[in-house]
Amino acid sequence: MEPQRLEEIIGRYPTPTGKILGILEHIQREMGYLPKDVLKLLAKRLELPLSELYSIATFYSFFTLEALGRHVVTVCMGTACHVKGAPELVASLKHHLGVEMDETTRDGKFLLTTDDGEYTLTSARCFGACSMAPVLRVDNKIFGYVTPERIPSILKQFGWEGNHH
Amino acid sequence: MGLATCGIAAGGDKVFAALKNALSQRNLQVLLTRTGCIGYCREEPLVSIHLPGKSLIILHRVAETDAEKIVEAVAAETVPQDLALCRVEEWDPIVGEKLVFGTGFEDIPVYDEIPYFAPQRKIVLRDAGLINPEEIEEYIAVGGYSALHKALTAMTPEEVIEEVIASGLRGRGGGGFPTGMKWNFTKQEKSLQKYIICNADEGDPGAYMNRNEMESDPHMILEGMLIGAYAIGAREGVIYVRAEYPLAIQRLTRAIAQARDYGLIGKNIFGTDFSFELTIAEGAGAFVCGEETALIASIEGKTGRPRPRPPFPAQKGLWGMPTNINNVETWTNIPVIIQKGGAWFSRIGGEKNSGTKVFSLVGEVQRVGLVEVPLGTPIQTLVYDVGNGGIEGRKIKAVQTGGPSGGCIPASLFDTPMDYEHLTAVGSIMGSGGVVVMDELTSMVDTARFFIGFTNEESCGKCVPCREGLKHMLMLLDKILVGKATESDMATLEELSGVIKKTSLCGLGQTAPNPVLTTLKYFRNEYDAYLKGVP
Ligand SMILES: Cc1cc2nc3c(=O)[nH]c(=O)nc-3n(C[C@H](O)[C@H](O)[C@H](O)COP(=O)(O)O)c2cc1C
Ligand code: FES
């Protein structure tokens, strides 16, 4: 990110209310993650210790410090979705995308990116679309009443061409 | 066309585009517009048609391929009867004049006879699905901002608070604290700067009423906050919305801009001395930030960790100033209370539980959606009358209310009235209104494990009982689920639950063991089965 662009973003938050989170969210949306050099620059500009920005970035699940895949597949792990079979969707997505995670994180947070950097698989707490549980989101599009069988056809809409492995 | 997040995800945006396209090929005098969600999410996409002098007809499960048929029917001054769900002859927006749509289409059932709607009483959601949430004029047309006008020009701040106290309104964010009393605390603080906050973090998974309230009728929240700010003496407000709700943020942003254009936000509102500024702050995905002190820290750009109270936000809140914080649904109840009076409001619902509550009925139940009923309505009305029972004839076993802080209530207690005291008495809580239905196929031990997994993950880590205790509960539950636990593990689980409840710093830890305690109490047999090995 160009320093000038960062200035523009900072300029959008003239009052202290909601400022720091707002700026970080803006960078996250624009870059897909919070790059270290941008955080360093921001810390300097706002006269904050870098450690404070780091602690914010790691506390809130909206922020990531690593680049995400070109497409982000987010499975809702909320109560309604859990009851309606979200764990099966995760298993199916892992299989189709060829990513692994260990069992202990089965309903915690996870962030898995395919080797080619095309897809990141992650979880969310609830999209507020609980009536359509189980729900998943690819980039900004929400899909409801998802079954493991429907997953390949959903992924294909985003250019997926079959198992990566 | 109903176009809230749920309607869009159900394919409503495609239907909208198809209708637009079909209309563009004909020369008709038709206004195609977007509304919020009427709450019957299972039947989406929903399209309503109003022909002059005729009943409003609500069509359900509309597909893209129905667009031609709909437009053809409208061109012939009729509706496609096979898609019709119900008809509405007139509608009462309560604070404004009655809307008379008309008559006709007698073969289509009336709205009040539809089992999903019959037990409902729409106060908070009275405009949802009827007006276009993106146009302030539509809100004004149904009586919007008249309560603000009344408060500013004909009532003192004290009178406004008296009315809210008389209404008996209690906070809809979970705690159920009397709203009028809370306003008084902040009002009585001596300070040049005071803030009000709308808590739109809606953290409980399975609860989405606040999302719909923001997406379907954002001005009602703004009006409630303006009235509150006047009563309390605050000149600035913040709406803290979770990042997962982009459409709500978009509609609120637009609503604020329109209200500013109309002079309803800014300086000297309605020509009075009262001035008010309102901004939106976005959450960033932390459940604990729904807790008021954590939320305030988050707005200030810090990590959202709760701090001990007192001091309460009413004394030391945002930027150290007296701050009043209420939930979205609490704010939406204010205009109607001011316009109709506290006494009117207090007659709805049950004793010490006045008004309605919006519940999200989800999970293993046939008819899912948002349901607004008077407080005190029994659980069974919701699950069986509105929800029509289990899917494919399966038996319903329990409902989970109150999110991760709540508990599981067994079917044998479904005569329990849904109000603050009764839900607490059976070991659960009202919370923000999520009702997740579980049937005979749902494992209650797995459900308890799910919630402890959730709260363990979301614990901010500040206090030891919550941080370490939940981790141990999770280990014990995992041990149970693989069939390796003993009676003494069960005893430890129960004991640990009690300790965490008693000694945690904030509401997260103080309530986190509830899903375990209630399942132990009502579904002990399922745990026992695991003690003998994986069933
Ligand atoms: C862990 C935790 C999470 C909470 N999450 C929310 C929430 O998402 N929305 C909300 O309105 N209140 C939430 N609360 C309650 C708030 O702290 C606060 O009591 C509420 O916003 C007050 O508004 P009310 O009086 O209108 O209910 C939460 C409390 C705790 C302890
Ligand atoms: S629980 Fe999955 S969208 Fe709400």
XYZ file of C-alpha atoms and ligand atoms in Angstrom:
735
model
C 0.000 0.000 0.000
C 1.328 3.402 -0.989
C 1.885 5.794 1.936
C -0.371 8.244 0.159
C -3.236 5.763 0.065
C -2.782 5.165 3.777
C -3.046 8.907 4.333
C -6.324 8.948 2.424
C -7.703 6.174 4.601
C -6.604 7.890 7.803
C -8.254 11.054 6.524
C -11.614 9.326 6.416
C -11.629 9.031 10.194
C -11.446 12.573 11.492
C -12.855 11.884 14.979
C -11.381 9.495 17.530
C -14.655 7.526 17.861
C -14.215 4.236 16.015
C -11.052 5.529 14.368
C -8.416 2.841 14.892
C -10.664 -0.133 14.201
C -12.139 1.733 11.248
C -8.728 2.322 9.673
C -7.631 -1.262 10.241
C -10.895 -2.580 8.779
C -10.388 -0.391 5.750
C -6.901 -1.785 5.179
C -8.079 -5.348 5.779
C -10.853 -4.941 3.183
C -8.610 -3.315 0.640
C -5.550 -5.556 0.999
C -7.210 -8.747 2.222
C -4.930 -8.694 5.288
C -2.849 -6.362 7.452
C 0.672 -6.309 5.984
C 3.461 -5.738 8.476
C 4.962 -2.737 6.689
C 1.577 -1.008 6.564
C 1.074 -1.580 10.289
C 4.542 -0.149 10.941
C 3.742 2.920 8.910
C 0.376 3.322 10.614
C 1.919 3.009 14.079
C 4.335 5.788 13.232
C 1.622 7.993 11.787
C -0.738 7.574 14.762
C 2.127 7.689 17.255
C 1.146 4.369 18.744
C 3.445 1.510 19.706
C 3.411 -1.198 17.026
C 2.702 -3.718 19.797
C -0.652 -2.051 20.445
C -1.726 -2.395 16.817
C -0.487 -5.973 16.890
C -2.557 -6.750 19.961
C -5.664 -5.277 18.327
C -5.006 -7.144 15.089
C -4.717 -10.467 16.893
C -7.610 -9.889 19.314
C -10.293 -9.327 16.686
C -11.094 -12.197 14.357
C -11.880 -9.850 11.462
C -8.167 -9.128 11.011
C -5.531 -11.424 9.558
C -1.795 -10.921 9.433
C -1.310 -13.299 6.518
C -2.559 -12.889 2.990
C -5.746 -14.831 2.299
C -6.538 -16.829 -0.814
C -8.101 -15.190 -3.859
C -11.476 -16.546 -2.747
C -12.464 -16.866 0.879
C -14.929 -19.578 1.853
C -16.413 -18.903 5.283
C -18.558 -21.503 7.000
C -20.923 -20.327 9.704
C -20.284 -22.213 12.919
C -23.159 -20.622 14.827
C -25.717 -22.577 16.820
C -28.369 -22.895 14.139
C -25.800 -23.910 11.540
C -24.137 -26.351 13.933
C -27.451 -28.058 14.640
C -28.206 -28.187 10.904
C -24.930 -29.820 9.935
C -22.170 -27.203 9.566
C -19.461 -29.711 10.616
C -20.318 -31.850 7.569
C -19.900 -28.828 5.307
C -16.453 -28.187 6.720
C -15.469 -31.813 6.164
C -16.709 -31.679 2.594
C -14.941 -28.373 1.873
C -11.684 -29.685 3.306
C -11.963 -32.676 1.059
C -12.764 -30.711 -2.086
C -10.206 -27.996 -1.499
C -7.588 -30.430 -0.267
C -6.767 -28.663 2.982
C -6.198 -30.309 6.327
C -6.623 -29.265 9.901
C -6.292 -31.173 13.105
C -9.354 -32.383 14.957
C -8.985 -30.188 18.044
C -10.065 -27.076 16.168
C -13.274 -28.654 14.915
C -15.518 -25.861 16.110
C -12.962 -23.258 16.968
C -11.492 -20.828 14.539
C -9.504 -22.016 11.572
C -7.819 -20.418 8.619
C -6.633 -22.764 5.901
C -5.339 -21.737 2.507
C -4.819 -24.026 -0.460
C -1.226 -24.470 -1.677
C -1.886 -22.503 -4.858
C -3.243 -19.568 -2.838
C -6.622 -19.704 -4.578
C -8.915 -20.521 -1.655
C -8.965 -19.850 2.051
C -11.346 -21.819 4.241
C -12.381 -20.194 7.494
C -15.244 -19.952 9.985
C -17.599 -17.268 11.284
C -19.807 -17.047 14.364
C -23.086 -16.183 12.595
C -24.095 -14.281 9.481
C -27.546 -13.519 10.804
C -29.016 -15.716 8.077
C -29.810 -18.471 10.571
C -33.181 -19.267 8.987
C -31.270 -20.690 6.035
C -28.915 -22.806 8.112
C -26.471 -24.230 7.337
C -24.974 -21.177 5.702
C -21.684 -20.438 4.030
C -20.254 -17.396 2.351
C -17.901 -17.259 -0.588
C -16.306 -13.819 -0.830
C -19.385 -11.622 -0.293
C -22.091 -13.988 -1.416
C -24.148 -15.907 1.127
C -25.497 -19.391 0.336
C -28.264 -20.924 2.441
C -29.628 -24.447 2.937
C -26.259 -25.825 1.847
C -25.701 -29.576 1.700
C -22.342 -31.327 1.197
C -23.646 -32.420 -2.227
C -24.145 -28.804 -3.312
C -20.611 -27.725 -2.472
C -18.922 -28.557 -5.808
C -21.535 -26.583 -7.742
C -21.096 -23.595 -5.417
C -17.302 -23.681 -5.733
C -17.536 -23.926 -9.515
C -19.235 -20.532 -9.607
C -15.931 -19.141 -8.357
C -13.744 -20.884 -10.882
C -12.988 -24.071 -8.987
C -12.205 -26.886 -11.373
C -12.222 -29.998 -9.261
C -9.979 -31.316 -6.561
C -6.650 -29.522 -6.351
C -4.842 -32.651 -5.212
C -39.653 -7.256 -3.106
C -38.354 -8.314 0.299
C -34.637 -7.659 0.114
C -32.981 -8.015 3.472
C -29.895 -10.239 3.740
C -32.078 -13.347 4.028
C -34.247 -12.429 1.034
C -31.199 -11.681 -1.092
C -29.525 -14.964 -0.150
C -32.737 -16.837 -0.963
C -32.450 -15.491 -4.514
C -34.449 -12.280 -4.098
C -31.889 -10.198 -5.966
C -32.290 -12.425 -9.027
C -36.088 -12.178 -8.825
C -35.808 -8.399 -8.475
C -33.641 -8.180 -11.596
C -36.016 -10.450 -13.517
C -39.031 -8.353 -12.485
C -37.225 -5.181 -13.504
C -36.394 -6.685 -16.837
C -39.937 -7.941 -17.442
C -41.358 -4.541 -16.502
C -38.963 -2.685 -18.788
C -40.418 -4.534 -21.762
C -43.900 -3.231 -21.127
C -45.299 0.202 -20.759
C -46.930 -0.130 -17.362
C -47.442 2.269 -14.511
C -45.758 0.079 -11.941
C -43.416 1.020 -9.146
C -40.951 -1.729 -8.334
C -39.412 -1.140 -4.948
C -37.439 -2.917 -2.254
C -38.620 -3.542 1.279
C -37.145 -5.219 4.317
C -38.221 -8.606 5.620
C -41.648 -9.424 7.036
C -40.081 -12.247 9.032
C -41.376 -15.371 7.329
C -37.895 -16.331 6.194
C -38.811 -19.911 5.306
C -41.130 -18.666 2.542
C -38.686 -16.290 0.873
C -38.262 -14.831 -1.684
C -41.392 -12.776 -0.931
C -43.016 -10.302 -3.300
C -45.983 -8.100 -2.368
C -48.300 -6.615 -4.939
C -50.617 -3.717 -4.393
C -53.101 -2.836 -7.105
C -55.159 0.329 -6.512
C -58.116 -0.369 -4.212
C -57.230 -4.027 -3.820
C -55.816 -6.002 -0.903
C -52.059 -6.190 -0.641
C -51.104 -9.667 -1.810
C -47.998 -11.385 -0.496
C -46.485 -13.942 -2.873
C -44.094 -16.539 -1.516
C -41.288 -18.786 -2.748
C -41.071 -16.715 -5.874
C -38.532 -17.862 -8.458
C -36.755 -15.896 -11.153
C -38.817 -17.777 -13.698
C -42.050 -16.434 -12.140
C -41.243 -12.846 -13.102
C -42.998 -12.929 -16.486
C -46.095 -14.471 -14.977
C -46.225 -11.876 -12.199
C -45.856 -8.932 -14.551
C -48.431 -10.366 -16.919
C -50.895 -10.725 -14.065
C -50.242 -7.195 -12.846
C -50.765 -5.884 -16.385
C -54.179 -7.565 -16.298
C -54.921 -5.947 -12.898
C -54.715 -9.227 -11.025
C -52.173 -11.407 -9.216
C -50.838 -14.937 -9.807
C -53.066 -16.736 -7.307
C -50.955 -19.896 -7.216
C -48.049 -17.968 -5.703
C -50.137 -16.139 -3.115
C -49.450 -16.683 0.573
C -51.965 -14.245 1.999
C -53.702 -10.900 1.623
C -53.689 -7.803 3.780
C -56.707 -5.487 3.645
C -55.426 -2.934 6.086
C -52.419 -2.461 8.294
C -51.921 -0.501 11.485
C -48.580 1.278 11.704
C -49.682 2.288 15.260
C -47.974 5.679 15.306
C -49.521 6.781 12.048
C -52.792 6.586 10.205
C -54.123 3.175 9.334
C -53.084 1.990 5.885
C -56.102 0.838 3.940
C -55.013 -1.240 0.960
C -58.452 -2.312 -0.192
C -60.418 -5.481 -0.716
C -60.700 -8.276 -3.239
C -59.024 -11.622 -3.907
C -61.295 -13.293 -1.341
C -59.987 -16.781 -2.217
C -56.585 -15.917 -0.803
C -56.354 -16.385 3.002
C -56.094 -13.248 5.090
C -52.869 -12.480 6.898
C -54.299 -13.020 10.400
C -55.406 -16.540 9.509
C -51.953 -17.716 8.478
C -50.767 -19.872 11.405
C -47.299 -18.349 11.214
C -48.648 -14.831 11.684
C -51.775 -15.430 13.800
C -50.150 -15.434 17.277
C -47.877 -12.513 16.412
C -48.227 -8.906 17.452
C -46.109 -6.548 15.411
C -44.862 -3.471 17.188
C -41.112 -3.432 16.636
C -41.487 -4.989 13.182
C -44.649 -3.080 12.229
C -43.002 -1.542 9.161
C -40.647 -4.388 8.298
C -41.443 -5.770 4.871
C -43.912 -2.995 4.137
C -41.848 0.125 3.650
C -38.702 0.811 1.703
C -35.985 1.102 4.356
C -33.828 3.147 2.021
C -36.267 6.056 1.746
C -36.916 8.259 4.751
C -40.167 9.502 3.158
C -41.686 6.047 3.495
C -40.884 5.977 7.198
C -42.367 9.443 7.632
C -45.469 8.341 5.717
C -46.226 5.694 8.336
C -45.936 8.161 11.202
C -42.165 8.093 11.509
C -40.467 10.917 13.428
C -43.835 12.128 14.775
C -42.866 10.818 18.213
C -39.624 12.775 18.043
C -41.589 15.875 17.115
C -43.910 15.303 20.043
C -41.047 14.758 22.483
C -39.087 17.818 21.370
C -41.959 20.258 21.083
C -44.468 19.135 23.718
C -42.548 17.242 26.405
C -39.746 17.981 28.830
C -36.870 15.500 29.065
C -38.257 14.478 32.485
C -41.651 13.737 30.976
C -40.044 11.573 28.316
C -38.246 9.535 30.962
C -41.424 9.246 33.042
C -43.220 7.839 30.030
C -40.479 5.277 29.419
C -40.535 4.281 33.105
C -44.326 3.975 32.998
C -44.100 1.722 29.945
C -42.144 -0.849 31.953
C -39.793 -1.348 28.996
C -36.790 -3.503 29.893
C -33.538 -3.828 27.965
C -33.748 -6.222 25.036
C -29.993 -6.912 24.960
C -30.277 -9.682 27.498
C -30.146 -8.275 31.007
C -33.677 -6.910 31.070
C -32.772 -3.815 33.071
C -35.566 -1.185 33.197
C -34.733 1.282 30.429
C -36.253 4.418 31.950
C -34.311 3.946 35.179
C -31.097 3.461 33.268
C -31.695 6.681 31.320
C -32.160 8.505 34.605
C -28.730 7.400 35.863
C -26.979 9.045 32.935
C -29.290 12.036 32.970
C -28.477 12.765 36.607
C -24.712 12.788 36.053
C -23.275 16.275 35.894
C -21.171 16.528 32.774
C -20.901 18.764 29.751
C -20.457 15.791 27.451
C -22.629 12.670 27.484
C -22.989 9.876 24.972
C -25.596 7.360 23.967
C -24.721 4.100 22.247
C -26.758 1.603 20.281
C -25.445 -1.907 20.828
C -25.794 -3.596 17.438
C -23.101 -6.178 17.986
C -25.681 -9.007 18.027
C -23.205 -11.625 19.120
C -25.440 -14.582 19.955
C -25.211 -17.063 17.104
C -28.704 -18.041 16.025
C -30.127 -14.593 16.807
C -30.648 -12.161 13.957
C -33.513 -9.895 14.990
C -31.279 -6.845 15.302
C -29.987 -7.380 11.776
C -33.518 -7.331 10.445
C -34.491 -4.319 12.549
C -31.564 -2.378 11.077
C -32.051 -3.579 7.514
C -35.836 -3.246 7.416
C -36.466 -0.083 9.428
C -33.280 1.816 10.253
C -35.062 5.099 10.923
C -36.985 3.622 13.839
C -33.659 3.093 15.622
C -32.525 6.625 14.787
C -35.781 8.091 16.074
C -35.523 6.087 19.301
C -31.965 7.281 19.833
C -32.858 10.907 19.129
C -35.641 10.791 21.720
C -33.291 9.120 24.199
C -30.561 11.670 23.605
C -33.027 14.490 24.235
C -34.231 12.900 27.469
C -30.745 12.108 28.754
C -29.064 15.293 27.571
C -26.596 13.699 25.179
C -25.423 15.461 22.054
C -23.587 12.578 20.471
C -24.416 8.988 19.714
C -22.672 5.955 18.294
C -24.135 2.843 16.689
C -21.732 -0.070 17.134
C -22.500 -2.624 14.414
C -20.776 -5.944 13.911
C -18.727 -6.220 10.741
C -20.652 -9.311 9.619
C -23.648 -7.094 8.770
C -22.572 -5.061 5.702
C -26.126 -4.407 4.483
C -27.223 -3.120 7.884
C -24.238 -0.755 7.932
C -25.060 0.433 4.437
C -28.733 1.116 5.240
C -27.940 2.836 8.541
C -25.362 5.022 6.828
C -27.925 6.025 4.236
C -30.583 6.600 6.883
C -28.285 8.907 8.845
C -27.468 10.907 5.715
C -31.167 11.287 4.847
C -32.090 12.271 8.393
C -29.339 14.881 8.279
C -30.722 16.247 4.988
C -34.105 16.592 6.638
C -32.602 18.379 9.622
C -33.499 15.509 11.947
C -29.850 15.034 12.835
C -27.606 18.031 13.318
C -28.198 21.408 14.892
C -31.451 22.776 16.312
C -33.680 19.886 15.421
C -37.313 20.977 14.749
C -36.155 24.505 15.501
C -35.469 23.675 19.152
C -32.253 23.952 21.183
C -31.678 20.260 20.797
C -28.758 19.212 18.582
C -27.468 15.728 17.974
C -24.727 13.974 15.994
C -24.667 10.273 15.215
C -21.855 8.067 13.906
C -21.415 4.391 13.113
C -18.530 2.354 14.496
C -17.851 -1.106 13.154
C -17.094 -4.115 15.285
C -14.360 -6.464 14.222
C -15.504 -9.920 15.179
C -15.221 -10.477 18.916
C -18.209 -11.871 20.804
C -17.160 -10.305 24.091
C -17.425 -6.816 22.518
C -21.203 -7.062 22.949
C -20.538 -6.561 26.656
C -20.917 -2.870 27.319
C -17.534 -2.016 28.831
C -15.713 -4.081 26.192
C -17.781 -2.404 23.490
C -16.780 1.028 24.743
C -13.107 0.009 24.802
C -13.509 -1.206 21.242
C -14.964 2.120 20.053
C -11.976 3.804 21.687
C -9.695 1.676 19.518
C -8.515 -0.766 22.158
C -8.785 -4.500 22.507
C -12.306 -5.211 23.688
C -11.793 -6.570 27.169
C -14.453 -5.976 29.826
C -13.528 -4.139 32.986
C -15.100 -4.476 36.423
C -18.186 -2.344 37.153
C -18.679 0.038 38.986
C -18.028 2.517 37.640
C -20.914 1.828 35.293
C -20.986 3.410 31.839
C -23.627 5.799 33.205
C -20.856 7.301 35.334
C -17.755 6.643 33.238
C -18.378 5.414 29.737
C -17.122 6.410 26.323
C -14.026 8.629 26.607
C -14.647 8.666 30.360
C -17.988 10.471 29.986
C -21.436 9.391 31.222
C -22.822 7.024 28.614
C -26.144 5.274 28.160
C -26.059 2.062 26.172
C -29.062 0.155 24.878
C -29.697 -2.661 22.482
C -31.122 -2.032 18.972
C -34.520 -3.447 19.864
C -34.727 -1.390 23.051
C -34.255 1.788 20.997
C -36.857 0.722 18.414
C -39.499 0.484 21.144
C -39.124 4.139 22.132
C -41.072 5.992 19.395
C -44.238 3.960 19.942
C -44.019 4.468 23.728
C -43.794 8.236 23.306
C -46.559 8.363 20.714
C -49.022 5.993 22.401
C -47.979 6.488 26.011
C -46.340 4.309 28.618
C -49.696 3.071 29.928
C -50.675 1.773 26.485
C -47.392 -0.096 26.165
C -47.544 -1.566 29.661
C -50.823 -3.320 28.855
C -49.102 -5.467 26.218
C -47.309 -8.588 27.419
C -47.148 -9.955 30.937
C -46.613 -8.637 34.421
C -43.266 -6.800 34.745
C -42.707 -7.923 31.171
C -44.424 -5.358 29.036
C -44.268 -5.154 25.297
C -43.323 -7.659 22.666
C -40.088 -9.470 21.876
C -38.783 -10.538 18.515
C -37.510 -14.114 18.585
C -35.551 -15.857 15.871
C -37.050 -19.298 15.533
C -34.404 -21.462 13.875
C -32.924 -24.941 13.883
C -34.892 -28.176 13.539
C -38.341 -26.663 13.168
C -40.481 -26.450 10.051
C -41.254 -22.772 9.821
C -38.199 -20.720 10.579
C -38.073 -16.958 10.747
C -38.492 -13.928 12.966
C -41.481 -13.989 15.259
C -42.723 -11.035 17.304
C -45.023 -11.993 20.178
C -46.061 -10.385 23.472
C -43.651 -11.215 26.281
C -45.008 -14.137 28.283
C -46.103 -16.157 25.263
C -45.464 -19.849 26.057
C -42.633 -21.632 24.271
C -45.089 -24.121 22.783
C -46.939 -21.369 20.902
C -43.696 -20.495 19.220
C -42.510 -24.011 18.492
C -45.799 -25.676 17.517
C -48.309 -22.997 16.460
C -45.909 -20.667 14.694
C -43.171 -23.174 13.893
C -45.463 -26.137 13.136
C -43.260 -28.606 15.021
C -40.396 -30.799 13.908
C -39.155 -31.468 10.396
C -40.394 -34.635 8.653
C -42.405 -35.629 11.698
C -39.402 -35.769 14.013
C -40.048 -35.082 17.679
C -38.744 -31.873 19.164
C -36.540 -32.456 22.180
C -35.566 -29.007 23.424
C -35.068 -25.363 22.616
C -31.948 -23.431 23.345
C -32.562 -19.803 24.276
C -30.246 -16.959 25.159
C -27.241 -17.965 23.046
C -24.037 -19.146 24.691
C -25.190 -17.688 28.020
C -28.499 -19.504 27.921
C -29.610 -23.031 28.488
C -31.507 -25.898 26.916
C -35.156 -26.201 27.899
C -36.727 -29.661 27.467
C -40.042 -30.170 25.637
C -41.713 -31.113 28.942
C -41.335 -27.465 30.024
C -42.693 -25.900 26.828
C -45.578 -24.346 28.769
C -43.002 -21.947 30.233
C -43.886 -18.331 29.396
C -41.145 -16.588 27.457
C -40.357 -13.752 29.819
C -37.291 -12.688 31.773
C -38.178 -14.356 35.078
C -39.636 -17.628 33.819
C -36.770 -18.387 31.459
C -34.294 -17.732 34.262
C -36.285 -19.994 36.586
C -35.802 -22.970 34.260
C -32.050 -22.313 34.062
C -31.899 -20.410 30.790
C -32.216 -16.721 29.928
C -34.044 -14.553 27.440
C -30.816 -13.176 26.024
C -31.297 -11.390 22.761
C -34.102 -13.694 21.619
C -32.512 -16.559 19.746
C -34.567 -19.757 19.923
C -32.747 -22.734 18.417
C -34.928 -25.826 18.162
C -33.378 -29.275 18.639
C -35.036 -32.544 17.711
C -34.572 -36.187 18.644
C -31.532 -36.472 16.389
C -29.631 -33.684 18.169
C -27.163 -34.827 20.834
C -27.425 -32.641 23.912
C -23.906 -33.497 25.043
C -22.561 -32.398 21.679
C -24.631 -29.210 21.997
C -23.137 -28.466 25.409
C -19.677 -29.115 23.996
C -20.428 -26.786 21.093
C -21.235 -23.896 23.433
C -18.247 -24.435 25.701
C -16.086 -24.597 22.567
C -17.603 -21.269 21.568
C -17.189 -19.436 24.879
C -13.719 -20.897 25.383
C -12.744 -19.505 22.005
C -14.346 -16.113 22.678
C -13.153 -15.641 26.260
C -11.043 -12.494 26.288
C -8.546 -14.164 28.592
C -8.491 -11.458 31.230
C -9.811 -13.368 34.236
C -8.569 -16.802 35.276
C -11.836 -18.680 36.019
C -13.170 -18.002 32.535
C -9.912 -18.472 30.660
C -8.681 -21.616 32.427
C -11.963 -23.008 33.708
C -13.647 -23.175 30.312
C -10.599 -24.869 28.852
C -10.926 -27.601 31.473
C -14.643 -27.942 30.922
C -13.937 -28.423 27.239
C -11.380 -31.143 27.986
C -13.857 -32.925 30.229
C -16.609 -32.734 27.619
C -14.275 -34.118 24.986
C -13.404 -36.950 27.319
C -17.110 -37.669 27.773
C -17.729 -37.589 24.025
C -15.076 -40.221 23.323
C -16.586 -42.456 25.986
C -13.653 -42.282 28.394
C -15.117 -40.248 31.235
C -15.945 -41.462 34.739
C -18.456 -40.453 37.405
C -15.809 -38.345 39.065
C -15.253 -36.408 35.807
C -18.953 -35.645 35.833
C -18.699 -34.341 39.372
C -15.702 -32.176 38.435
C -17.614 -30.790 35.445
C -20.485 -29.771 37.660
C -18.270 -28.278 40.340
C -16.200 -26.344 37.837
C -19.399 -24.916 36.335
C -20.370 -23.486 39.704
C -16.950 -21.936 40.324
C -16.788 -20.267 36.896
C -20.288 -18.856 37.340
C -19.488 -17.378 40.719
C -16.020 -15.977 40.137
C -15.796 -14.702 36.547
C -15.353 -11.009 35.879
C -18.070 -10.413 33.296
C -21.287 -11.888 32.036
C -19.495 -14.100 29.530
C -17.912 -16.310 32.178
C -20.731 -15.861 34.669
C -23.173 -17.486 32.263
C -20.968 -19.691 30.076
C -21.618 -22.904 32.086
C -25.417 -22.597 31.641
C -25.620 -24.870 28.581
C -23.779 -27.572 30.543
C -25.773 -27.118 33.730
C -29.132 -27.276 31.975
C -28.233 -30.306 29.880
C -26.920 -32.029 33.009
C -30.180 -31.218 34.727
C -32.609 -32.187 31.987
C -30.668 -34.654 29.844
C -28.492 -36.483 32.347
C -29.411 -39.759 30.646
C -27.505 -38.687 27.529
C -24.364 -38.044 29.559
C -24.813 -41.360 31.364
C -24.983 -43.159 28.036
C -21.526 -41.777 27.186
C -20.139 -42.989 30.513
C -20.746 -46.516 29.281
C -18.842 -45.821 26.055
C -19.770 -43.975 22.858
C -23.465 -44.731 22.250
C -20.493 -11.539 26.833
C -21.605 -10.564 26.633
C -22.072 -10.309 25.359
C -23.107 -9.397 25.144
N -23.539 -9.198 23.865
C -24.530 -8.295 23.650
C -24.994 -8.056 22.321
O -24.521 -8.659 21.360
N -25.978 -7.132 22.139
C -26.521 -6.442 23.199
O -27.391 -5.614 22.982
N -26.122 -6.665 24.450
C -25.140 -7.564 24.715
N -24.708 -7.765 26.002
C -25.333 -6.952 27.071
C -24.681 -5.586 27.186
O -23.579 -5.660 28.072
C -25.635 -4.526 27.745
O -26.162 -4.996 28.924
C -26.778 -4.175 26.821
O -26.311 -3.732 25.593
C -27.636 -3.120 27.455
O -28.722 -2.793 26.625
P -30.236 -3.010 27.067
O -30.396 -2.435 28.457
O -31.016 -2.252 26.071
O -30.497 -4.458 27.053
C -23.688 -8.696 26.243
C -23.223 -8.963 27.528
C -22.212 -9.882 27.732
C -21.747 -10.132 29.127
S -26.103 -19.541 13.098
Fe -25.345 -19.656 11.072
S -26.111 -17.826 10.177
Fe -26.698 -17.652 12.250
